[in-house]
């Protein structure tokens, strides 16, 4: 018996499945997460997978969280150790008093276990081998058998899992019954041979409400459908490929002409990222709403075109699902590391609009909004997701749309407008003083409004010119336009601590759920912090005032160099000493524990050390 | 360098086409290329072809990359939108533009450096995707705008202006277009207006990827005795000085020869080009025969000109993607947005 008493918890624990890539475990593991949701208990799952297709280790972690904490927690309460390769590491990661679930068909030396954990052996291979002869079936059903055993161990309602299987295999009766059979095999064995349930239990609750369970990439793609994107050009790259794949499947369902059956969209898999962004720019220049989805290396390849989009003022949308860089870095791990690369992408002086959604619901909203923004500002908009939101299911509020909403195509001059007496069309004329000129779509008018688009300098009437003053005038207008953008992009959201405090914290994107939870942990340690979640670049003026209102502000981000902090310092002329970086960049999603410890330690230090010393 | 607008004066007696447009309606700004540059002759042929086809000038979108050749869209169809994109990437920009509005005519203009080197991939992929366009390469075997480096279409063994020998094999864009499935493939010579104008007109009418490789001599870099110093000076300063003053201009090379014959053309540098014009009875519907024909004559040192291949049943990218007839850029929220009821269903399926 473990010295440590077994962990005992209802609806608040972490289960991790260690599998081998290609073993077909993904759907069984996801079924497990969904089953808990159907008990009315929130979950937050995460895929941890290698950059290869077959053979390497994968993990799937399910945080069961009645309190609804959707960030990663850290630590594992129950390990389903199905991968011999990672056994030692997996066993080592279990919390003291936690549980190890393993295939006990072959005896293991005692040295392979830990004294402070609870070991649960199920002879999975023996059960499968005695039931199935086909090797693939043996492999696949083994996953369902361990799922069945887990249901018994965690006291889950078997009807709920069966219902889910029924939904999954609707119309495929044979698959349905064989899966339910496998589920029973595992469950019955566990009930007959093990002490069920263990200390960890799932109890029905009502904490899920009407929330939905969705991946960020799919939500962003749906946002593109709702936002009116008709052209998508892309090149496969993890973790962004599923954006284009989801856009394709959403369009197939939602975007066909009811009479002719023809597509109201065009999707092209480019030969590379250069072609993809070129297609997007060509389509946007010609008045369609177009986007591409990519990740860091793709952004690198696209930068020449991004500069063209900025300077020639062509709207476009790039969804950047960030992964760990630089270069190929850790392609299947998460980071928020392309902030600087995107904000200033391309050569020369450029600045681009970035949007930072926190979850799939916001990914949907911001994606739809990005097309209005691109058209209104006639510039490139970057929707900055990351692998953690993009490729994991997240519980979020239901998606919302206002049917009265029209697309805002920005300043486009029509043939009628061009014909108005006294109307002067200059492609780069700042008519309204907001830095945003009017454009015309090709083919608009037989004699008016045509112009030549180029990356080379030109005057307000789009006439080629390398005159210094004319160039500077144009560059100044682009700055003005960027200032205009400040009030168009989503504003930062502020939440104040229960008690007045001198300290603040700035964070963004997928860090949000961990940050929300960390605030509670910090309060428990006696630290009060006001929070500001940044949702876009250019920064709204409230960012500078938030910093001014606090003695100093932590900036929490998932990269090595504090890229958001750099951007704030650079763009707002803030004394860097006032912004304390809290950085997490090992490729795993940031956790509440990490944030609370890092900020908490710093705060504790402040209590005994003079401020200047502490922050220098 | 496209700052010189043409005078607006119109002679009342100019001939008009079916739409009532004169040649002047198809012209653009005054060219700032070197006098005698083959590219200007191609511009003239494009103007002529569009005039003859009675195209509405503003219904054409002219897209190019970067290079002397890529500047030329500014010199024709002044009332249409042009796009000088980035080096070698004209094909992707054109593809996107075409996807957005299938109703316009797409004219892609590129150079051999633009298309056979940096943009080789984009050239190939736009052809294999069957984008409905007329893709013209103004092929001079050198990089004009960056002053005379070899391009990938330069023949092995040819010498640069600086006397450097080209040791790499040449890429024949026509052979590649044929291989990639272009449904209209032709080659011509910038100075052969009689051949080039109808080819451009046919290419514009053709549905699908039309490719025309036009041999276009560069006066500056196959004119080795030229006064380069002052020429470079003008080029670097982009001044409004007429280049004719400082660079020994040449008359553009023109040729006129009968189908089935071979014409030897002397270029500005004295090198000779043997052009073979396709016979009147050549079967242009046989891709395989076209490829053989091309290779056979290339082996003899001859450059075949004319319409090498055309597929009468051609399709284009929109056919393949099965897109609606209405241009995508005219669809609005009511056509595109599935609305709240669809979203409710999606929400329900995610619980
Ligand atoms: C990314 C990039 N690399 C290099 C250049 C420089 N550049 C401009 S034009 C050109 C070559 C043009 O040659 P070609 O396409 O044959 O046209 P030509 O001038 O001969 O008509 C080069 C290399 C550039 N503009 N962009
Ligand atoms: S450098 Fe050559 S290609 Fe360029 S304009 Fe002069 S002659 Fe034409």
Tab-separated table of N, CA and C in Angstrom, chain A residues 339-340 343-344 349-351 482 537 539 543-544 547 562-577 579:
chain	number	residue	atom	x	y	z
A	339	UNK	N	4.719	37.051	-32.350
A	339	UNK	CA	4.134	38.386	-32.151
A	339	UNK	C	4.939	39.436	-32.922
A	340	UNK	N	6.243	39.436	-32.689
A	340	UNK	CA	7.083	40.447	-33.349
A	340	UNK	C	7.133	40.167	-34.852
A	343	UNK	N	3.816	41.398	-36.219
A	343	UNK	CA	3.546	42.834	-36.044
A	343	UNK	C	4.363	43.662	-37.034
A	344	UNK	N	5.595	43.240	-37.257
A	344	UNK	CA	6.472	44.024	-38.144
A	344	UNK	C	6.882	43.219	-39.378
A	349	UNK	N	9.620	49.812	-43.213
A	349	UNK	CA	8.791	50.146	-42.054
A	349	UNK	C	7.372	49.631	-42.280
A	350	UNK	N	6.993	48.647	-41.509
A	350	UNK	CA	5.630	48.114	-41.636
A	350	UNK	C	5.054	47.898	-40.238
A	351	UNK	N	3.755	47.914	-40.162
A	351	UNK	CA	3.058	47.562	-38.915
A	351	UNK	C	1.766	46.898	-39.311
A	482	UNK	N	-2.896	53.477	-39.209
A	482	UNK	CA	-2.674	52.534	-38.103
A	482	UNK	C	-3.246	53.093	-36.804
A	537	UNK	N	-3.522	44.302	-31.523
A	537	UNK	CA	-2.494	45.292	-31.794
A	537	UNK	C	-2.933	45.999	-33.075
A	539	UNK	N	-2.279	48.756	-29.996
A	539	UNK	CA	-2.812	48.787	-28.636
A	539	UNK	C	-3.726	49.988	-28.442
A	543	UNK	N	-4.261	50.574	-22.732
A	543	UNK	CA	-3.110	49.757	-22.325
A	543	UNK	C	-2.102	50.643	-21.607
A	544	UNK	N	-1.812	51.787	-22.222
A	544	UNK	CA	-0.853	52.715	-21.591
A	544	UNK	C	-1.399	53.221	-20.262
A	547	UNK	N	-1.020	50.624	-17.542
A	547	UNK	CA	0.359	50.540	-17.050
A	547	UNK	C	0.658	51.741	-16.158
A	562	UNK	N	9.696	37.589	-24.373
A	562	UNK	CA	8.724	38.591	-23.946
A	562	UNK	C	8.316	39.491	-25.110
A	563	UNK	N	7.810	38.864	-26.146
A	563	UNK	CA	7.563	39.613	-27.384
A	563	UNK	C	6.443	40.648	-27.254
A	564	UNK	N	5.401	40.309	-26.509
A	564	UNK	CA	4.323	41.298	-26.352
A	564	UNK	C	4.853	42.480	-25.541
A	565	UNK	N	5.637	42.144	-24.523
A	565	UNK	CA	6.230	43.196	-23.684
A	565	UNK	C	7.093	44.121	-24.545
A	566	UNK	N	7.900	43.521	-25.426
A	566	UNK	CA	8.739	44.333	-26.326
A	566	UNK	C	7.886	45.271	-27.170
A	567	UNK	N	6.792	44.726	-27.651
A	567	UNK	CA	5.918	45.503	-28.534
A	567	UNK	C	5.286	46.672	-27.765
A	568	UNK	N	4.898	46.389	-26.510
A	568	UNK	CA	4.296	47.455	-25.686
A	568	UNK	C	5.341	48.540	-25.424
A	569	UNK	N	6.530	48.095	-25.050
A	569	UNK	CA	7.607	49.056	-24.765
A	569	UNK	C	7.879	49.904	-26.006
A	570	UNK	N	7.987	49.235	-27.124
A	570	UNK	CA	8.340	49.898	-28.374
A	570	UNK	C	7.256	50.850	-28.851
A	571	UNK	N	6.039	50.411	-28.788
A	571	UNK	CA	4.956	51.200	-29.384
A	571	UNK	C	4.436	52.278	-28.440
A	572	UNK	N	4.538	52.027	-27.140
A	572	UNK	CA	3.963	52.997	-26.200
A	572	UNK	C	5.020	53.767	-25.422
A	573	UNK	N	6.287	53.527	-25.747
A	573	UNK	CA	7.360	54.251	-25.066
A	573	UNK	C	7.344	54.056	-23.561
A	574	UNK	N	7.088	52.807	-23.137
A	574	UNK	CA	7.005	52.516	-21.696
A	574	UNK	C	8.409	52.174	-21.178
A	575	UNK	N	8.700	52.598	-19.937
A	575	UNK	CA	9.959	52.210	-19.309
A	575	UNK	C	9.923	50.688	-19.083
A	576	UNK	N	10.825	49.951	-19.705
A	576	UNK	CA	10.771	48.476	-19.617
A	576	UNK	C	10.769	47.965	-18.182
A	577	UNK	N	11.383	48.727	-17.266
A	577	UNK	CA	11.471	48.290	-15.867
A	577	UNK	C	10.079	48.109	-15.253
A	579	UNK	N	7.560	46.806	-16.640
A	579	UNK	CA	6.870	45.606	-17.136
A	579	UNK	C	7.699	44.363	-16.809
